[in-house]
Tab-separated table of C-alpha atoms in Angstrom:
chain	number	residue	atom	x	y	z
I	30	MET	CA	100.962	137.447	89.203
I	31	PRO	CA	98.707	134.644	87.886
I	32	LEU	CA	95.498	136.149	89.290
I	33	LYS	CA	92.421	136.663	87.151
I	34	ALA	CA	88.894	138.042	87.227
I	35	GLY	CA	85.914	136.337	85.626
I	36	ILE	CA	83.325	138.377	83.711
I	37	VAL	CA	79.966	136.791	84.538
I	38	GLY	CA	76.271	137.509	84.119
I	39	LEU	CA	73.079	136.241	82.557
I	40	PRO	CA	73.080	135.639	78.781
I	41	ASN	CA	72.954	138.761	76.584
I	42	VAL	CA	73.828	141.345	79.243
I	43	GLY	CA	76.954	142.562	77.402
I	44	LYS	CA	79.703	140.333	78.812
I	45	SER	CA	81.367	139.506	75.508
I	46	THR	CA	81.070	143.078	74.218
I	47	LEU	CA	82.740	144.216	77.432
I	48	PHE	CA	85.434	141.584	77.009
I	49	ASN	CA	86.014	142.662	73.414
I	50	ALA	CA	86.507	146.220	74.577
I	51	ILE	CA	88.613	145.454	77.612
I	52	THR	CA	91.052	143.288	75.715
I	53	ASN	CA	90.539	144.923	72.301
I	54	SER	CA	89.943	141.409	70.982
I	55	HIS	CA	87.171	139.927	68.870
I	56	VAL	CA	85.378	137.035	70.552
I	57	GLU	CA	81.864	136.105	69.486
I	58	ALA	CA	79.187	138.497	70.759
I	59	ALA	CA	76.004	137.078	69.247
I	60	ASN	CA	72.429	138.003	70.112
I	61	TYR	CA	71.396	134.620	71.486
I	62	PRO	CA	72.008	132.738	74.731
I	63	PHE	CA	75.200	130.728	75.197
I	64	ALA	CA	77.149	132.371	72.379
I	65	THR	CA	80.096	132.030	74.758
I	66	ILE	CA	80.590	128.406	75.784
I	67	ASN	CA	84.285	128.061	76.581
I	68	PRO	CA	85.870	130.852	78.642
I	69	ASN	CA	87.814	133.344	76.530
I	70	THR	CA	90.958	134.667	78.178
I	71	GLY	CA	92.423	138.106	77.691
I	72	VAL	CA	95.430	139.871	79.138
I	73	VAL	CA	94.804	143.578	79.701
I	74	THR	CA	97.150	146.451	80.451
I	75	VAL	CA	96.634	148.098	83.825
I	76	PRO	CA	96.381	151.869	83.233
I	77	ASP	CA	98.831	153.735	85.471
I	78	GLU	CA	99.481	157.461	85.188
I	79	ARG	CA	102.573	157.018	87.376
I	80	LEU	CA	104.265	154.866	84.749
I	81	ASP	CA	103.450	157.477	82.108
I	82	PHE	CA	105.115	160.109	84.316
I	83	LEU	CA	108.213	157.937	84.809
I	84	THR	CA	108.451	157.289	81.073
I	85	ASN	CA	108.362	161.016	80.336
I	86	MET	CA	111.093	161.570	82.921
I	87	PHE	CA	113.509	158.736	82.057
I	88	HIS	CA	112.848	158.448	78.295
I	89	PRO	CA	113.524	154.687	78.309
I	90	ALA	CA	113.956	152.529	75.238
I	91	LYS	CA	110.753	150.723	76.223
I	92	THR	CA	107.907	150.947	78.731
I	93	ILE	CA	106.184	147.873	80.148
I	94	HIS	CA	102.864	148.117	81.983
I	95	ALA	CA	101.519	145.723	84.589
I	96	THR	CA	98.970	143.281	83.180
I	97	PHE	CA	95.895	141.500	84.447
I	98	ASP	CA	93.900	138.491	83.212
I	99	PHE	CA	90.177	138.570	82.478
I	100	TYR	CA	87.973	135.587	81.617
I	101	ASP	CA	84.757	135.904	79.620
I	102	ILE	CA	82.524	133.159	81.039
I	103	ALA	CA	79.360	131.638	79.542
I	104	GLY	CA	76.032	133.155	80.612
I	105	LEU	CA	74.278	131.626	83.607
I	106	VAL	CA	70.569	130.815	83.909
I	107	LYS	CA	68.279	129.688	86.728
I	108	GLY	CA	69.135	126.183	87.876
I	109	ALA	CA	72.842	126.438	86.991
I	110	SER	CA	73.775	124.967	90.377
I	111	LYS	CA	71.785	121.885	89.338
I	112	GLY	CA	73.325	121.739	85.862
I	113	GLU	CA	70.755	123.754	83.900
I	114	GLY	CA	71.948	125.479	80.715
I	115	LEU	CA	75.726	125.532	80.805
I	116	GLY	CA	75.684	125.591	84.589
I	117	ASN	CA	78.430	123.056	85.191
I	118	GLN	CA	80.859	124.801	82.819
I	119	PHE	CA	79.894	128.197	84.247
I	120	LEU	CA	80.520	127.211	87.862
I	121	ALA	CA	83.755	125.399	87.013
I	122	ALA	CA	85.031	128.484	85.182
I	123	ILE	CA	84.208	130.756	88.135
I	124	ARG	CA	86.034	128.350	90.443
I	125	GLU	CA	89.204	129.054	88.454
I	126	CYS	CA	88.884	132.815	88.960
I	127	ASP	CA	90.051	134.895	91.907
I	128	ALA	CA	87.425	137.644	91.606
I	129	ILE	CA	84.064	138.155	89.936
I	130	CYS	CA	83.016	141.039	87.690
I	131	GLU	CA	79.254	140.654	87.436
I	132	VAL	CA	77.765	142.445	84.428
I	133	VAL	CA	74.184	143.568	84.993
I	134	ARG	CA	71.940	144.764	82.178
I	135	CYS	CA	70.658	148.294	82.885
I	136	PHE	CA	69.132	149.222	79.536
I	137	GLU	CA	65.962	148.521	77.559
I	138	SER	CA	66.186	147.194	73.996
I	139	SER	CA	63.674	145.362	71.861
I	140	ASP	CA	66.535	144.265	69.599
I	141	ILE	CA	68.445	142.331	72.258
I	142	ILE	CA	66.821	139.283	73.821
I	143	HIS	CA	66.719	139.083	77.628
I	144	VAL	CA	66.689	135.523	78.897
I	145	GLU	CA	64.082	136.498	81.539
I	146	ASN	CA	62.115	138.624	78.999
I	147	THR	CA	62.234	141.821	81.090
I	148	VAL	CA	64.952	144.116	82.441
I	149	ASP	CA	65.226	143.862	86.239
I	150	PRO	CA	68.741	144.328	87.690
I	151	LYS	CA	67.839	143.166	91.202
I	152	ARG	CA	66.246	139.965	89.922
I	153	ASP	CA	69.231	139.282	87.662
I	154	ILE	CA	71.706	139.806	90.510
I	155	ASP	CA	69.609	137.595	92.787
I	156	ILE	CA	69.591	134.803	90.181
I	157	ILE	CA	73.371	134.685	89.914
I	158	ASN	CA	74.042	135.140	93.619
I	159	LEU	CA	71.490	132.463	94.488
I	160	GLU	CA	72.986	129.949	92.054
I	161	LEU	CA	76.465	130.507	93.478
I	162	ALA	CA	75.097	130.258	97.022
I	163	MET	CA	73.297	126.987	96.238
I	164	ALA	CA	76.436	125.461	94.740
I	165	ASP	CA	78.310	126.510	97.899
I	166	TYR	CA	75.504	125.161	100.101
I	167	ASP	CA	76.016	121.694	98.655
I	168	ALA	CA	79.781	121.938	99.225
I	169	VAL	CA	79.401	123.183	102.811
I	170	THR	CA	76.818	120.520	103.656
I	171	ALA	CA	79.135	117.800	102.350
I	172	ARG	CA	82.078	119.131	104.351
I	173	LEU	CA	80.004	119.355	107.540
I	174	ALA	CA	78.928	115.739	107.145
I	175	LYS	CA	82.585	114.756	106.795
I	176	ILE	CA	83.861	116.555	109.915
I	177	GLU	CA	80.906	116.026	112.278
I	178	PRO	CA	82.219	112.648	113.552
I	179	LYS	CA	85.558	114.302	114.347
I	180	VAL	CA	83.723	117.005	116.278
I	181	ARG	CA	81.439	114.663	118.282
I	182	ILE	CA	83.684	111.691	118.878
I	183	VAL	CA	87.333	112.742	118.550
I	184	LYS	CA	86.912	116.386	119.653
I	185	ASP	CA	89.442	117.357	116.992
I	186	LYS	CA	90.408	121.051	117.399
I	187	THR	CA	90.654	121.773	113.672
I	188	ALA	CA	87.320	120.081	113.017
I	189	ILE	CA	85.672	122.091	115.806
I	190	TYR	CA	87.103	125.339	114.420
I	191	GLU	CA	85.823	124.505	110.943
I	192	TYR	CA	82.438	123.422	112.311
I	193	ASN	CA	82.003	126.831	113.950
I	194	ILE	CA	82.613	128.465	110.559
I	195	LEU	CA	80.638	126.074	108.375
I	196	THR	CA	77.496	126.074	110.535
I	197	PRO	CA	76.713	129.820	110.192
I	198	LEU	CA	77.846	129.658	106.550
I	199	LYS	CA	75.312	126.919	105.869
I	200	ALA	CA	72.539	128.986	107.458
I	201	CYS	CA	73.386	132.009	105.314
I	202	LEU	CA	73.753	130.068	102.083
I	203	GLU	CA	70.438	128.312	102.702
I	204	GLN	CA	68.827	131.770	102.650
I	205	GLY	CA	70.638	132.674	99.432
I	206	ILE	CA	73.098	134.996	101.224
I	207	SER	CA	76.584	134.963	99.690
I	208	ALA	CA	79.364	133.572	101.871
I	209	ARG	CA	81.293	136.859	101.687
I	210	ASN	CA	78.258	138.602	103.250
I	211	CYS	CA	77.889	136.211	106.185
I	212	LYS	CA	77.819	138.653	109.123
I	213	GLU	CA	78.110	135.890	111.731
I	214	LEU	CA	81.756	135.260	110.786
I	215	THR	CA	84.763	137.231	111.970
I	216	GLU	CA	87.317	138.491	109.451
I	217	GLU	CA	89.685	135.775	110.652
I	218	GLN	CA	87.050	133.099	110.041
I	219	LYS	CA	86.275	134.516	106.589
I	220	ALA	CA	89.981	134.425	105.726
I	221	TYR	CA	90.151	130.786	106.818
I	222	ALA	CA	87.056	129.892	104.795
I	223	LYS	CA	88.413	131.649	101.728
I	224	LYS	CA	91.710	129.806	101.971
I	225	ASN	CA	90.363	126.356	102.773
I	226	PHE	CA	86.802	125.966	101.465
I	227	PHE	CA	87.091	127.471	97.941
I	228	LEU	CA	83.523	128.801	97.959
I	229	LEU	CA	82.243	130.562	94.841
I	230	SER	CA	80.228	133.178	96.722
I	231	MET	CA	83.218	133.993	98.947
I	232	LYS	CA	85.102	135.449	95.986
I	233	PRO	CA	85.289	139.276	95.973
I	234	ILE	CA	82.943	140.942	93.523
I	235	ILE	CA	82.541	144.083	91.430
I	236	TYR	CA	79.189	144.939	89.874
I	237	VAL	CA	79.370	146.306	86.324
I	238	ALA	CA	76.224	148.217	85.360
I	239	ASN	CA	75.860	148.135	81.569
I	240	VAL	CA	73.810	151.253	80.833
I	241	ALA	CA	72.335	152.640	77.622
I	242	ASP	CA	74.432	155.073	75.591
I	243	SER	CA	71.915	157.834	76.372
I	244	ASP	CA	72.201	157.235	80.135
I	245	TYR	CA	76.008	157.200	80.265
I	246	THR	CA	76.302	160.957	80.811
I	247	ASP	CA	73.277	161.179	83.124
I	248	LEU	CA	73.574	158.269	85.541
I	249	ASP	CA	71.511	160.009	88.219
I	250	SER	CA	68.480	159.581	85.971
I	251	CYS	CA	69.145	155.899	85.205
I	252	LYS	CA	66.910	153.994	87.629
I	253	TYR	CA	68.465	150.637	86.755
I	254	TYR	CA	71.988	151.865	87.499
I	255	GLN	CA	70.819	153.335	90.803
I	256	GLN	CA	69.396	149.925	91.773
I	257	VAL	CA	72.712	148.180	91.112
I	258	LYS	CA	74.631	150.923	92.903
I	259	GLU	CA	72.401	150.515	95.963
I	260	ILE	CA	72.847	146.736	96.018
I	261	ALA	CA	76.624	147.062	95.702
I	262	ALA	CA	76.734	149.619	98.526
I	263	SER	CA	74.720	147.314	100.802
I	264	GLU	CA	77.358	144.612	100.277
I	265	GLY	CA	80.349	146.930	100.586
I	266	ALA	CA	81.151	146.200	96.930
I	267	GLU	CA	82.036	148.565	94.097
I	268	CYS	CA	79.720	149.408	91.200
I	269	ILE	CA	81.278	150.534	87.902
I	270	PRO	CA	78.928	152.093	85.305
I	271	VAL	CA	79.805	151.393	81.678
I	272	SER	CA	78.156	151.455	78.309
I	273	CYS	CA	79.663	148.363	76.735
I	274	GLU	CA	78.919	149.583	73.202
I	275	ILE	CA	80.576	152.961	73.828
I	276	GLU	CA	83.535	151.324	75.530
I	277	TYR	CA	84.020	149.006	72.579
I	278	GLU	CA	84.013	151.992	70.208
I	279	ILE	CA	86.557	153.770	72.431
I	280	SER	CA	88.801	150.699	72.478
I	281	GLN	CA	89.131	150.872	68.688
I	282	LEU	CA	90.425	154.449	68.695
I	283	PRO	CA	94.077	155.560	68.796
I	284	PRO	CA	95.136	157.094	72.178
I	285	GLU	CA	94.815	160.751	71.147
I	286	GLU	CA	91.324	160.254	69.684
I	287	LYS	CA	90.318	158.226	72.715
I	288	GLN	CA	90.997	161.188	75.008
I	289	GLU	CA	89.070	163.521	72.706
I	290	PHE	CA	86.101	161.156	72.716
I	291	LEU	CA	86.186	160.865	76.512
I	292	ALA	CA	86.290	164.651	76.778
I	293	THR	CA	83.034	164.875	74.813
I	294	LEU	CA	81.519	162.567	77.448
I	295	GLY	CA	82.914	164.705	80.259
I	296	ALA	CA	85.137	161.846	81.486
I	297	LYS	CA	88.859	161.712	82.228
I	298	GLU	CA	89.090	157.931	81.869
I	299	SER	CA	86.911	155.217	80.420
I	300	GLY	CA	84.669	152.996	82.489
I	301	LEU	CA	86.806	150.072	81.414
I	302	ASP	CA	89.973	151.676	82.756
I	303	LYS	CA	88.143	152.144	86.051
I	304	LEU	CA	87.092	148.490	85.982
I	305	VAL	CA	90.605	147.194	85.332
I	306	LYS	CA	91.988	149.309	88.172
I	307	ALA	CA	89.170	148.248	90.501
I	308	ALA	CA	89.654	144.541	89.756
I	309	TYR	CA	93.422	144.885	90.248
I	310	SER	CA	92.883	146.592	93.599
I	311	LEU	CA	90.117	144.195	94.667
I	312	LEU	CA	92.638	141.341	94.716
I	313	LYS	CA	95.035	143.466	96.790
I	314	LEU	CA	97.466	143.687	93.903
I	315	ARG	CA	99.943	146.538	94.114
I	316	THR	CA	102.642	148.001	91.856
I	317	PHE	CA	106.308	148.814	92.240
I	318	PHE	CA	108.480	150.370	89.542
I	319	THR	CA	111.969	149.893	88.146
I	320	CYS	CA	113.339	152.722	86.029
I	321	GLY	CA	116.301	153.442	83.806
I	322	SER	CA	117.315	154.461	80.311
I	323	ASP	CA	116.720	150.956	78.970
I	324	GLU	CA	113.325	150.307	80.535
I	325	CYS	CA	110.607	151.701	82.801
I	326	ARG	CA	108.440	148.904	84.113
I	327	ALA	CA	105.493	148.377	86.439
I	328	TRP	CA	105.677	145.135	88.424
I	329	THR	CA	102.689	143.527	90.122
I	330	PHE	CA	102.995	142.200	93.649
I	331	LYS	CA	100.588	141.036	96.325
I	332	GLU	CA	100.065	143.369	99.271
I	333	GLY	CA	102.277	142.314	102.182
I	334	MET	CA	105.153	140.866	100.126
I	335	THR	CA	108.688	141.589	101.326
I	336	ALA	CA	111.465	143.239	99.329
I	337	PRO	CA	113.240	139.908	98.611
I	338	GLU	CA	109.953	138.347	97.445
I	339	CYS	CA	109.348	141.284	95.112
I	340	ALA	CA	112.931	141.013	93.859
I	341	GLY	CA	112.135	137.390	93.027
I	342	ILE	CA	109.313	138.541	90.753
I	343	ILE	CA	111.966	140.111	88.513
I	344	HIS	CA	114.333	137.123	88.709
I	345	THR	CA	114.788	134.270	91.164
I	346	ASP	CA	118.502	135.154	91.466
I	347	PHE	CA	117.520	138.599	92.775
I	348	GLN	CA	115.721	136.939	95.679
I	349	LYS	CA	118.387	134.320	96.373
I	350	GLY	CA	121.198	136.847	96.492
I	351	PHE	CA	119.233	139.770	97.924
I	352	ILE	CA	121.408	142.307	99.753
I	353	LYS	CA	119.212	145.397	100.013
I	354	ALA	CA	116.673	147.536	98.188
I	355	GLU	CA	117.239	151.185	97.404
I	356	VAL	CA	113.733	152.645	97.511
I	357	TYR	CA	111.931	155.947	97.193
I	358	ASP	CA	108.266	156.779	96.866
I	359	PHE	CA	106.882	157.821	93.484
I	360	GLU	CA	105.139	160.809	95.073
I	361	ASP	CA	108.500	162.058	96.365
I	362	LEU	CA	109.921	161.908	92.828
I	363	LYS	CA	106.908	163.833	91.578
I	364	THR	CA	107.399	166.418	94.334
I	365	TYR	CA	111.158	166.910	94.003
I	366	GLY	CA	111.395	166.477	90.234
I	367	THR	CA	114.546	164.350	89.854
I	368	GLU	CA	116.159	161.319	91.445
I	369	LEU	CA	119.089	163.493	92.526
I	370	ALA	CA	116.740	165.898	94.300
I	371	VAL	CA	115.035	162.949	96.017
I	372	LYS	CA	118.427	161.737	97.296
I	373	GLU	CA	119.471	165.204	98.434
I	374	ALA	CA	116.209	165.539	100.350
I	375	GLY	CA	117.025	162.302	102.200
I	376	LYS	CA	114.038	160.472	100.727
I	377	LEU	CA	116.043	157.565	99.269
I	378	ARG	CA	115.941	154.668	101.739
I	379	GLN	CA	118.045	151.544	102.189
I	380	GLU	CA	115.675	148.692	103.026
I	381	GLY	CA	116.522	145.148	104.136
I	382	LYS	CA	114.965	141.709	104.013
I	383	GLU	CA	112.096	142.500	106.397
I	384	TYR	CA	110.831	145.511	104.454
I	385	ARG	CA	107.315	145.110	103.078
I	386	MET	CA	106.981	146.784	99.715
I	387	LYS	CA	104.449	149.567	99.265
I	388	ASP	CA	102.381	150.548	96.274
I	389	GLY	CA	104.257	153.204	94.297
I	390	ASP	CA	107.744	152.228	95.453
I	391	VAL	CA	110.456	152.948	92.884
I	392	VAL	CA	113.218	150.458	93.615
I	393	PHE	CA	116.692	149.303	92.669
I	394	PHE	CA	117.588	145.860	94.043
I	395	ARG	CA	121.170	145.031	94.988
I	396	PHE	CA	122.030	141.359	95.029
I	397	ASN	CA	124.927	138.947	94.789
I	398	VAL	CA	124.772	135.332	93.668
I	399	THR	CA	127.886	133.226	94.128
I	400	LYS	CA	128.250	130.296	91.791
């Protein structure tokens, strides 16, 4: 699945350190604005305890996890929508992403420069959201000007439908309200806008609160984190607390030491693992599994895809010659203990071309391609 999330934020909030940790790579993370100019791309493994369970059961020759793309994008400053700083590059890079992970600085440090000189999560979030809204405002205004003659003179049905979406969008954006938070639109209208208008502030978002090491185990006492959490809740968005420095240290450790380190923090999984899972889910990406002695593999599919479409993810011939899918739910395998027990319990299903795959399906595709 060629979907990706962009890591955004003001300069020096921890974006590149987060990216280094999340991809275990080594991009520049300098203590000055615009250290990141061109977007860095990283492919990350999607943590999945279900695949670990399947591997332990089938003992395959190899295990392949689902993956997800993250972009580390240059820091934004006030006036980006008008080209200030690296605004044009920043906005263009976001346009290429499917979701936004907005890193917000939630720690004090005299050693790390803040582009606005003080730490204020709400102000920082407002700056970025306003710049995206203003860029969208220009795009919406231009589109309205283009379709208005069709609405007034021709009475074109499509133009009228779009006009009724763009008009409330323009009013919201003018106030600095993100397109995704425009309450005057129905879900159907939002879906249309997302598909046809390509607005930056319509993209789904996750807030990443970068807290101090000392606050990581006591988030209730971190006032900055609580501010970000409250803002995210008001938008129906998710807020993931991380300490980018700690996460980077964790990313350098071997698996067994990583778990020991997390245990000392009282955590079962890292903040970064939570972020990867949240970003994956935010884009309505789901996972099905194929298992055998040669390979256990997690495959990514988009929610709503049919069995033949998912078969095509493995190989186009699987989709062309699709006959049926033999499917059982991962939870049933976990409950009954073996594939044989799942079959004997009547939990193995034969599904046809209309079946819509579900997250956690373990599947064997039967197909036939005549040459």
